[in-house]
C-alpha cells in the first residue's frame, strides 16, 4: 500500500507515530519559513508541515513545486498541532514530513475542489470526475450505495432472488419511446433497450422464481425534465401468489426499513387513498399529504348567483389558506399572476378574505352577499383570519391548476418540511386513459395490468371507467414507485391487447412469447418498481435526481463529459446495413 493511514483517521493519540499518507493536494500555504499542505482523500484532510532549517532542503524544494490536485505520498511523524482546528476530525495533529514523492502532477483544475466551488453546472458536468472529488457530490453517491445495499439486504431476507434481465430486447410498452440499437448480424433489424424489465420479470414468475428483484437500468426516450433522465435505475420486483395487499405490505416494509436504517426515521402509517379521491381532494395522483388544504367543491353554493364565470364552469373549487386573510393587494396579485402563468393557464383567481370581525371581503363582492360568502366559508371550513382561493373551469384542468396553487401555498406557508415524511398508497387507478391525439385508449400503467374484478363487465360498455388493480407509492408528493397485480391468463391478456387497439397479429408479433408463456401454468402474480434515483434524491433532501447519478446526462440527453451522443463512421453505417440520415 502507498499509505499506512487514510487522510481522515489520525488523532492526537497517534502523536509520535511514523505514518505514510497518500492523496491530493487541496491547498498549500507558504509563509517562507513554514509551509503547510492540506492533503485530501475520500476520508478527510490531514495537514502536512515543512519547516525551513528542519525539513530536508530537497524535500522543501519538492513541496514548493506542489500545485492544487497534485497526487503525492508523504511520510513523517504525527505531531500535535500548535494552533488546532476543531472543524475537522484530524484538526489536532499534523504530519512533520520527512519524505515526499510526487506520484502525479496535475493541471490547475477548472474549478476549485471544495464544498463551495466556483464552478458552474456546465463546467462541473464536463469535468464530472473532478466534481466527484468534492465531498458534497461524493457523499450523495455514498448515500446511493448505502441505499442499494440496504435494499439488497432487506429483499434477500424476504427470499427475493436477484436476477439480471437482458438489455438488448424488444419493445416493452411503458408509455415512452424506445431507444433502439441496430443489429449488425441481422441487417435492418433493431433491438430496443428496456423501458423496464416488465415482461421478463413476469416470465420469471412463470418459471417459478416466486420472488424476483433487480436494481436495474431502464431507458426511456422522453423529453427531459429536472427529475428525468433517459437512463435511470429502478428497484424492480415481482411476486407470485399474491394479492394487492401482500405487495403493499412487503414494500411498506422495505420503505420503513430504508428510512429506519439510513435516516433513523420511523415511518408509521401508510394510508391508502383511491385515485378518484386523490384527484377530487388534491387534484393530483401524487398528493403531498404533509399538509391539508384539501379541495372543497363549491358548485352548489357559488353557482346561479349571476356570476357568469362560475355559472358556466363545470367545477368551482376552493382551498382555505389558514391565517392568510391579511394578504395585501400585492400578495393577492402575485397569486393571480402565479395561476395565470402559461404553464398553469388559469384565467383568473377569486379570493375571499374572512376578516377578523366576521365580515367577508372578496374579489366578487358584486355578485355575492355576505350570507353567500359565509356559506362558502362554512363549506371550506374557513374561519375568521383565513383566506379562500377559488378557481373554476373544466373539472380536470381546474383540478390540476388548483393542485399547483395548493402546492405553491404549502411552500409559501412553510408547510412542506423536508424533514417530515408522509407516505401514501394511491390505489385503484383507471385502467385505460383516452389519448386525444391517437383517439385510442392507452393502458394508464401498462398493458399487463389487471382490472378490478368488479369493474370487468364495464370493459366493453364503459372502458374509461374501469379501475385497475394498480398502485403507486407516493411520499411527500413524489411518486416513488408503482406497480400492479398482473393479468396471468392468455385469454384476458389477449382481450386487453384487443381493447388497446392491437390486432391479433400485432399482439402475437409483439408479445407472442408472453401469451404463449401464459399457456404453460402462469401463477397469479404482481409487483412494483421503485424509482431508485428519486428515492436517493428524497433521502438526500433534494429534488434533483441528477445529483445522485455518478455520470448523468443533461437536459438535452447529452453526456457533456464524454460528448455523447456522437456521429458514427460511414463504415459503421455500412456494417449495420443502415443509411446515414
Ligand atoms: N414496470 C413498471 C414500471 O416501470 C412497474 C411495475 O409494474 O412493476 O413502471
XYZ file of C-alpha atoms and ligand atoms in Angstrom:
590
model
C 0.000 0.000 0.000
C 1.144 3.518 -0.736
C -0.139 4.592 2.675
C -0.412 3.409 6.253
C -3.455 5.534 7.066
C -6.143 7.500 5.272
C -6.239 11.296 5.419
C -9.222 11.202 7.768
C -8.159 8.916 10.570
C -5.179 10.242 12.540
C -5.860 11.670 16.013
C -3.836 13.085 18.878
C -3.347 9.574 20.408
C -1.195 8.721 17.424
C 1.277 11.567 18.097
C 4.808 10.274 17.757
C 3.899 7.566 15.208
C 5.583 7.389 11.831
C 2.957 7.285 9.079
C 2.653 7.411 5.305
C -0.257 9.202 3.668
C -1.261 9.478 0.019
C -3.761 11.832 -1.532
C -4.438 15.036 -3.406
C -3.088 18.473 -2.585
C -6.107 20.533 -1.632
C -4.214 23.691 -0.840
C -0.700 24.902 0.025
C 0.297 27.862 2.192
C 3.871 29.088 2.136
C 4.881 31.548 4.853
C 8.576 31.493 3.940
C 9.965 29.717 6.956
C 6.954 27.421 7.287
C 4.894 25.659 4.701
C 1.619 23.734 5.043
C -0.121 21.398 2.654
C -3.695 20.160 3.103
C -3.689 16.584 1.885
C -7.087 15.201 0.901
C -8.566 11.807 0.146
C -12.079 10.404 0.310
C -11.876 10.096 4.086
C -10.741 13.581 5.050
C -7.948 16.115 5.154
C -4.667 15.972 7.048
C -2.232 18.860 7.357
C 1.386 18.330 6.333
C 4.114 20.710 7.542
C 7.526 21.632 6.221
C 9.917 23.907 8.113
C 12.984 25.650 6.831
C 16.049 24.528 8.770
C 14.242 21.373 9.955
C 12.900 19.729 6.803
C 15.467 18.378 4.342
C 16.050 21.199 1.762
C 15.372 18.786 -1.149
C 12.003 17.880 0.305
C 11.194 21.541 0.853
C 12.077 22.231 -2.755
C 9.730 19.461 -3.931
C 6.991 20.774 -1.642
C 7.308 24.226 -3.182
C 6.557 22.703 -6.594
C 3.239 21.270 -5.486
C 0.126 22.654 -7.096
C -3.538 22.034 -6.443
C -4.639 18.438 -7.100
C -1.102 17.016 -7.344
C -1.116 13.403 -6.150
C 1.571 12.852 -3.531
C 2.853 10.412 -0.962
C 4.191 11.831 2.285
C 5.944 10.050 5.116
C 6.578 11.605 8.507
C 5.776 11.870 12.176
C 2.377 12.657 13.665
C 2.760 15.707 15.923
C 0.391 17.811 17.971
C -0.624 20.992 16.201
C 0.235 24.352 17.682
C -2.968 26.025 16.524
C -5.724 23.458 16.492
C -8.640 23.270 14.059
C -11.788 21.982 15.736
C -13.720 21.950 12.496
C -12.117 18.766 11.156
C -11.579 15.450 12.975
C -7.823 15.472 12.244
C -7.504 19.102 13.321
C -5.417 18.460 16.432
C -2.484 16.881 14.599
C -0.228 17.427 11.614
C 2.493 15.430 9.874
C 6.097 16.640 10.035
C 7.123 15.454 6.585
C 10.380 13.515 6.225
C 9.855 12.017 2.780
C 7.800 13.337 -0.122
C 7.074 11.772 -3.501
C 5.062 13.353 -6.295
C 3.044 10.418 -7.645
C 1.466 12.508 -10.352
C 1.306 16.181 -11.229
C -1.935 17.945 -12.073
C -3.029 20.755 -14.296
C -4.743 23.523 -12.363
C -8.336 22.270 -12.169
C -11.005 24.348 -13.961
C -12.815 24.957 -10.656
C -11.858 24.621 -7.017
C -12.432 21.210 -5.480
C -14.129 22.472 -2.335
C -17.610 22.405 -0.879
C -18.101 25.953 -2.005
C -16.869 25.707 -5.561
C -16.624 28.437 -8.162
C -17.533 26.012 -10.969
C -20.837 26.445 -12.799
C -23.052 23.457 -13.627
C -21.808 23.026 -17.215
C -18.165 23.109 -16.251
C -18.683 20.690 -13.393
C -20.508 18.263 -15.705
C -17.762 18.463 -18.306
C -15.224 17.599 -15.616
C -17.544 15.373 -13.646
C -14.593 13.251 -12.413
C -13.277 16.358 -10.663
C -16.713 17.356 -9.408
C -16.974 13.882 -7.881
C -13.863 14.641 -5.798
C -15.935 17.185 -3.864
C -17.309 15.960 -0.535
C -20.784 17.160 -1.233
C -21.077 15.281 -4.511
C -19.331 12.139 -3.324
C -21.474 11.930 -0.200
C -24.589 11.799 -2.395
C -23.202 8.749 -4.167
C -22.218 7.208 -0.854
C -25.835 7.593 0.212
C -26.902 5.896 -3.011
C -24.569 2.996 -2.364
C -25.836 2.589 1.196
C -29.414 2.569 -0.033
C -28.682 -0.052 -2.685
C -27.022 -2.293 -0.099
C -29.916 -1.865 2.336
C -32.400 -2.717 -0.435
C -30.485 -5.889 -1.271
C -30.241 -6.911 2.366
C -33.919 -6.418 3.019
C -35.155 -8.145 -0.119
C -32.690 -11.034 0.180
C -34.008 -11.558 3.695
C -37.520 -11.739 2.291
C -36.472 -14.519 -0.099
C -36.238 -12.347 -3.214
C -33.796 -13.635 -5.851
C -31.775 -11.055 -7.765
C -31.851 -11.856 -11.475
C -30.299 -9.872 -14.307
C -32.519 -9.489 -17.341
C -31.183 -8.570 -20.793
C -30.635 -5.043 -22.031
C -30.887 -5.789 -25.741
C -34.537 -6.687 -26.035
C -37.648 -5.818 -27.928
C -40.045 -3.003 -27.142
C -41.837 -3.142 -23.764
C -44.511 -0.509 -23.746
C -44.332 1.674 -20.649
C -45.698 4.689 -22.434
C -42.463 6.209 -23.722
C -40.425 5.984 -26.891
C -37.830 3.219 -27.151
C -34.122 3.661 -27.616
C -33.169 1.271 -30.393
C -29.904 -0.448 -31.273
C -29.239 -1.685 -34.810
C -28.204 -5.306 -35.165
C -25.155 -5.929 -37.353
C -25.826 -9.636 -37.588
C -29.445 -9.091 -38.552
C -29.300 -6.210 -41.006
C -32.296 -3.910 -40.967
C -33.400 -5.194 -37.547
C -33.173 -3.471 -34.211
C -33.104 -4.271 -30.542
C -34.919 -1.973 -28.140
C -33.466 -1.069 -24.765
C -35.854 -1.977 -21.935
C -38.166 0.739 -20.655
C -38.416 -1.724 -17.770
C -37.851 -5.482 -17.375
C -41.639 -5.899 -17.116
C -42.172 -8.893 -19.387
C -39.035 -10.669 -18.192
C -39.983 -10.432 -14.549
C -43.387 -11.828 -15.367
C -41.737 -14.691 -17.255
C -39.614 -15.370 -14.163
C -42.838 -15.830 -12.235
C -43.969 -18.337 -14.881
C -40.587 -20.019 -14.266
C -41.448 -20.391 -10.606
C -38.897 -17.951 -9.156
C -41.654 -16.785 -6.812
C -39.899 -13.582 -5.747
C -37.595 -11.581 -8.021
C -35.799 -8.287 -7.708
C -33.207 -6.331 -9.601
C -31.640 -2.895 -9.245
C -31.746 -2.208 -12.925
C -31.139 0.408 -15.594
C -34.186 1.353 -17.660
C -34.251 3.511 -20.768
C -36.962 5.867 -21.953
C -36.603 8.287 -24.816
C -38.661 11.152 -23.443
C -38.349 14.889 -23.336
C -36.333 15.549 -20.238
C -37.227 17.464 -17.126
C -35.297 18.166 -13.978
C -36.385 14.872 -12.440
C -35.980 12.686 -15.532
C -33.007 11.000 -17.144
C -33.040 8.964 -20.372
C -31.438 6.134 -18.431
C -32.476 5.697 -14.857
C -32.497 2.995 -12.219
C -35.386 1.040 -10.776
C -35.680 -1.320 -7.858
C -37.753 -3.764 -9.851
C -39.697 -6.528 -8.089
C -42.247 -9.243 -8.760
C -44.011 -11.745 -6.514
C -46.150 -14.826 -7.145
C -49.342 -15.979 -5.424
C -50.014 -12.518 -4.036
C -52.862 -10.060 -3.889
C -52.554 -6.307 -3.783
C -52.203 -6.011 -0.020
C -49.363 -8.550 0.058
C -47.354 -6.413 -2.333
C -48.174 -3.206 -0.467
C -47.239 -4.761 2.883
C -43.917 -6.061 1.580
C -42.899 -2.722 0.085
C -44.163 -0.773 3.044
C -41.733 -2.990 4.929
C -38.907 -2.150 2.544
C -39.636 1.573 2.736
C -39.755 1.530 6.542
C -36.509 -0.447 6.656
C -34.739 2.087 4.429
C -35.969 5.090 6.384
C -35.017 3.456 9.668
C -31.564 2.167 8.720
C -30.439 5.062 6.524
C -32.184 8.073 8.039
C -33.107 6.908 11.524
C -36.718 7.866 10.794
C -39.570 5.614 11.965
C -42.415 5.831 9.485
C -45.772 4.957 10.911
C -48.875 4.726 8.775
C -49.045 4.200 5.058
C -52.617 5.340 4.416
C -54.361 4.302 1.216
C -56.340 6.627 -0.987
C -58.347 5.922 -4.138
C -57.126 7.610 -7.254
C -60.587 9.212 -7.567
C -60.306 10.748 -4.091
C -56.751 11.908 -4.720
C -57.948 13.755 -7.795
C -61.023 15.174 -6.086
C -59.284 16.313 -2.901
C -55.831 17.237 -4.202
C -56.145 17.451 -7.995
C -53.182 15.114 -8.306
C -52.447 11.381 -8.375
C -49.462 12.101 -6.154
C -50.715 14.367 -3.405
C -48.331 15.911 -0.917
C -50.051 14.980 2.342
C -47.626 16.782 4.622
C -50.304 19.469 4.794
C -54.086 19.658 4.465
C -55.597 22.452 2.405
C -57.863 19.907 0.712
C -60.049 20.981 -2.169
C -63.631 21.990 -1.435
C -66.132 21.855 -4.286
C -68.303 24.947 -4.208
C -70.619 24.478 -7.207
C -73.804 24.265 -5.142
C -73.127 27.444 -3.143
C -71.358 29.511 -5.812
C -73.438 28.895 -8.926
C -76.685 30.580 -10.055
C -75.998 33.867 -8.337
C -75.380 35.811 -11.521
C -71.589 35.357 -11.780
C -71.278 34.089 -15.309
C -67.776 32.654 -14.991
C -68.831 30.322 -12.183
C -72.261 29.571 -13.665
C -70.701 28.225 -16.836
C -67.967 26.259 -15.120
C -68.072 22.500 -14.753
C -66.225 22.832 -11.433
C -65.891 25.613 -8.866
C -63.271 24.589 -6.356
C -61.579 26.302 -3.445
C -58.878 25.864 -0.846
C -58.579 27.533 2.525
C -55.256 29.116 3.448
C -55.207 29.378 7.229
C -54.337 32.753 8.674
C -53.878 34.488 5.321
C -56.791 36.950 5.479
C -54.307 39.783 5.870
C -52.771 39.179 2.457
C -52.128 42.501 0.744
C -53.301 43.520 -2.691
C -49.778 42.875 -3.898
C -49.674 39.349 -2.480
C -53.081 38.535 -3.990
C -51.991 39.921 -7.359
C -48.899 37.738 -7.184
C -51.095 34.665 -6.603
C -53.267 35.646 -9.571
C -50.160 36.056 -11.715
C -48.985 32.650 -10.489
C -52.115 30.811 -11.660
C -52.198 32.786 -14.908
C -48.695 31.721 -15.913
C -48.838 29.806 -19.203
C -47.640 26.586 -17.501
C -50.697 26.722 -15.243
C -53.100 28.558 -17.524
C -55.940 29.703 -15.250
C -57.953 32.662 -16.474
C -58.186 34.292 -13.062
C -58.359 33.729 -9.323
C -61.192 34.567 -6.946
C -60.384 35.261 -3.301
C -62.470 35.616 -0.176
C -60.926 37.107 2.946
C -62.570 36.023 6.189
C -61.991 39.149 8.229
C -61.309 39.090 11.944
C -64.617 40.919 12.604
C -66.650 38.153 10.943
C -67.261 40.018 7.671
C -66.060 38.880 4.266
C -64.199 40.748 1.561
C -63.969 39.088 -1.823
C -62.979 39.848 -5.380
C -66.559 39.013 -6.429
C -68.479 41.143 -3.910
C -70.568 42.454 -6.819
C -72.222 39.077 -7.215
C -72.246 37.604 -3.742
C -73.794 38.764 -0.462
C -72.171 38.306 2.932
C -74.508 35.308 3.506
C -73.399 33.736 0.222
C -69.756 34.067 1.195
C -70.499 32.763 4.675
C -71.903 29.620 3.033
C -68.662 29.154 1.052
C -66.623 29.653 4.186
C -68.671 27.129 6.062
C -68.162 24.542 3.325
C -64.454 25.203 3.213
C -64.061 25.221 6.983
C -62.699 28.776 6.725
C -62.706 30.815 9.910
C -62.009 34.440 10.762
C -58.451 35.189 9.686
C -58.430 32.699 6.794
C -58.246 33.251 3.056
C -60.200 31.246 0.488
C -58.819 30.890 -3.024
C -61.213 29.733 -5.726
C -60.750 28.566 -9.317
C -63.297 27.408 -11.859
C -63.483 25.732 -15.263
C -63.418 22.249 -16.771
C -63.028 19.686 -13.972
C -59.746 18.036 -14.882
C -57.951 21.207 -15.902
C -59.179 23.203 -12.915
C -58.128 20.491 -10.508
C -54.625 20.417 -11.848
C -54.417 24.225 -11.681
C -55.626 24.144 -8.089
C -53.053 21.444 -7.346
C -50.309 23.845 -8.433
C -51.763 26.666 -6.354
C -52.121 24.409 -3.311
C -48.503 23.267 -3.562
C -47.383 26.860 -4.029
C -49.309 27.957 -0.924
C -47.913 24.978 1.002
C -44.392 26.038 0.102
C -45.056 29.720 0.807
C -46.515 28.939 4.214
C -43.636 26.598 5.115
C -45.867 23.532 5.314
C -43.610 21.286 3.211
C -40.885 20.471 5.698
C -38.109 18.338 4.158
C -37.636 16.510 7.432
C -41.207 15.256 7.579
C -42.101 12.182 5.511
C -45.690 11.332 4.635
C -46.086 8.157 2.641
C -49.330 7.327 0.869
C -50.523 4.475 -1.334
C -52.674 5.721 -4.182
C -54.753 2.768 -5.390
C -57.374 1.865 -7.990
C -56.039 3.898 -10.878
C -58.072 3.925 -14.080
C -57.076 1.007 -16.291
C -57.282 2.967 -19.512
C -56.663 6.517 -20.496
C -58.126 8.196 -23.584
C -55.479 9.649 -25.841
C -56.797 12.656 -27.749
C -54.049 12.522 -30.330
C -54.402 8.916 -31.445
C -58.091 8.764 -30.450
C -57.478 5.487 -28.696
C -57.375 4.101 -25.216
C -53.921 3.577 -23.766
C -53.033 1.495 -20.748
C -52.504 4.005 -17.950
C -49.947 1.781 -16.231
C -49.018 -0.825 -18.863
C -50.932 -3.465 -20.843
C -50.156 -6.257 -18.365
C -52.118 -4.691 -15.515
C -55.287 -6.446 -14.431
C -58.634 -4.753 -13.906
C -60.587 -4.840 -10.655
C -62.827 -7.882 -10.967
C -65.950 -5.899 -10.144
C -65.249 -3.482 -12.998
C -64.515 -6.068 -15.676
C -68.035 -6.018 -17.112
C -67.602 -2.329 -17.980
C -64.686 -3.081 -20.261
C -66.942 -3.252 -23.306
C -69.524 -0.630 -22.390
C -67.570 1.981 -20.476
C -63.845 1.271 -20.757
C -62.830 4.662 -19.342
C -64.489 3.799 -16.029
C -62.736 0.504 -15.428
C -60.357 0.634 -12.487
C -57.032 -1.182 -12.481
C -55.576 -3.246 -9.678
C -52.688 -0.789 -9.738
C -50.991 1.248 -7.034
C -48.398 3.961 -6.571
C -46.311 4.741 -3.537
C -46.194 8.499 -3.033
C -44.042 10.228 -0.426
C -44.352 13.974 0.106
C -45.948 14.407 -3.309
C -43.259 12.458 -5.130
C -44.095 9.234 -6.946
C -41.566 6.798 -5.530
C -42.929 3.628 -7.073
C -45.747 1.994 -8.928
C -46.981 -1.434 -9.814
C -49.960 -3.694 -10.250
C -51.422 -7.136 -9.979
C -50.958 -8.601 -13.439
C -53.087 -10.418 -15.896
C -51.876 -14.037 -15.802
C -54.035 -15.822 -18.312
C -53.741 -15.782 -22.031
C -57.363 -15.053 -22.735
C -57.609 -11.912 -20.609
C -54.258 -10.682 -21.873
C -55.394 -11.120 -25.489
C -58.627 -9.269 -24.678
C -56.635 -6.419 -23.150
C -54.471 -6.132 -26.263
C -57.657 -6.003 -28.310
C -59.006 -3.143 -26.193
C -55.754 -1.304 -26.659
C -56.232 -1.431 -30.410
C -53.818 -4.263 -31.266
C -54.935 -6.670 -33.973
C -54.462 -10.324 -33.120
C -51.443 -10.473 -35.434
C -49.838 -7.378 -33.911
C -50.305 -8.707 -30.391
C -48.802 -12.013 -31.417
C -45.867 -10.426 -33.225
C -45.002 -8.199 -30.274
C -45.961 -10.288 -27.261
C -46.399 -13.808 -28.604
C -43.770 -15.075 -26.147
C -45.759 -13.800 -23.162
C -49.103 -15.042 -24.458
C -47.594 -18.427 -25.060
C -45.901 -18.493 -21.619
C -49.300 -17.834 -20.057
C -50.461 -21.136 -21.558
C -47.955 -23.099 -19.505
C -49.181 -22.560 -15.976
C -48.603 -18.900 -15.115
C -49.200 -18.282 -11.407
C -51.168 -15.239 -10.229
C -48.559 -12.546 -9.701
C -47.968 -8.865 -9.154
C -45.169 -6.458 -8.457
C -43.843 -2.978 -8.262
C -40.881 -0.858 -9.254
C -39.389 1.978 -7.231
C -37.580 4.834 -8.938
C -34.200 4.410 -7.293
C -32.706 7.752 -8.357
C -35.722 9.569 -6.995
C -35.612 7.612 -3.779
C -31.957 8.616 -3.348
C -32.786 12.272 -4.005
C -35.586 12.141 -1.436
C -33.263 10.617 1.161
C -30.754 13.347 0.392
C -33.415 16.050 0.773
C -33.208 17.173 -2.839
C -35.426 17.196 -5.895
C -32.686 16.842 -8.459
C -32.083 13.200 -9.291
C -29.111 14.133 -11.472
C -27.064 14.888 -8.352
C -27.465 11.276 -7.247
C -26.217 9.771 -10.508
C -22.458 9.452 -10.937
C -22.391 10.368 -14.618
C -25.727 11.941 -15.528
C -26.999 13.374 -18.804
C -28.003 16.995 -19.205
C -31.478 18.202 -20.150
C -30.753 17.620 -23.840
C -29.884 13.994 -23.073
C -26.174 14.638 -23.604
C -23.239 13.425 -21.610
C -21.069 16.513 -21.991
C -18.059 14.803 -20.447
C -17.668 12.007 -22.978
C -19.512 14.085 -25.587
C -22.248 11.631 -26.412
C -24.339 11.005 -28.456
C -21.841 11.354 -31.284
C -21.802 10.665 -35.020
C -20.582 7.264 -36.214
C -18.334 6.469 -39.187
C -19.684 5.636 -42.626
C -18.026 2.248 -42.169
C -20.203 1.572 -39.150
C -23.340 2.564 -41.037
C -22.362 0.164 -43.792
C -21.693 -2.665 -41.368
C -25.047 -2.092 -39.711
C -26.861 -2.028 -43.005
C -28.395 1.379 -42.313
C -28.090 4.664 -44.140
C -26.912 7.941 -42.596
C -29.762 10.426 -42.068
N -42.749 -1.894 -14.973
C -43.481 -0.925 -14.198
C -42.858 0.447 -14.368
O -41.740 0.571 -14.838
C -43.520 -1.248 -12.756
C -44.334 -2.439 -12.449
O -45.486 -2.531 -12.900
O -43.835 -3.279 -11.693
O -43.470 1.426 -14.011
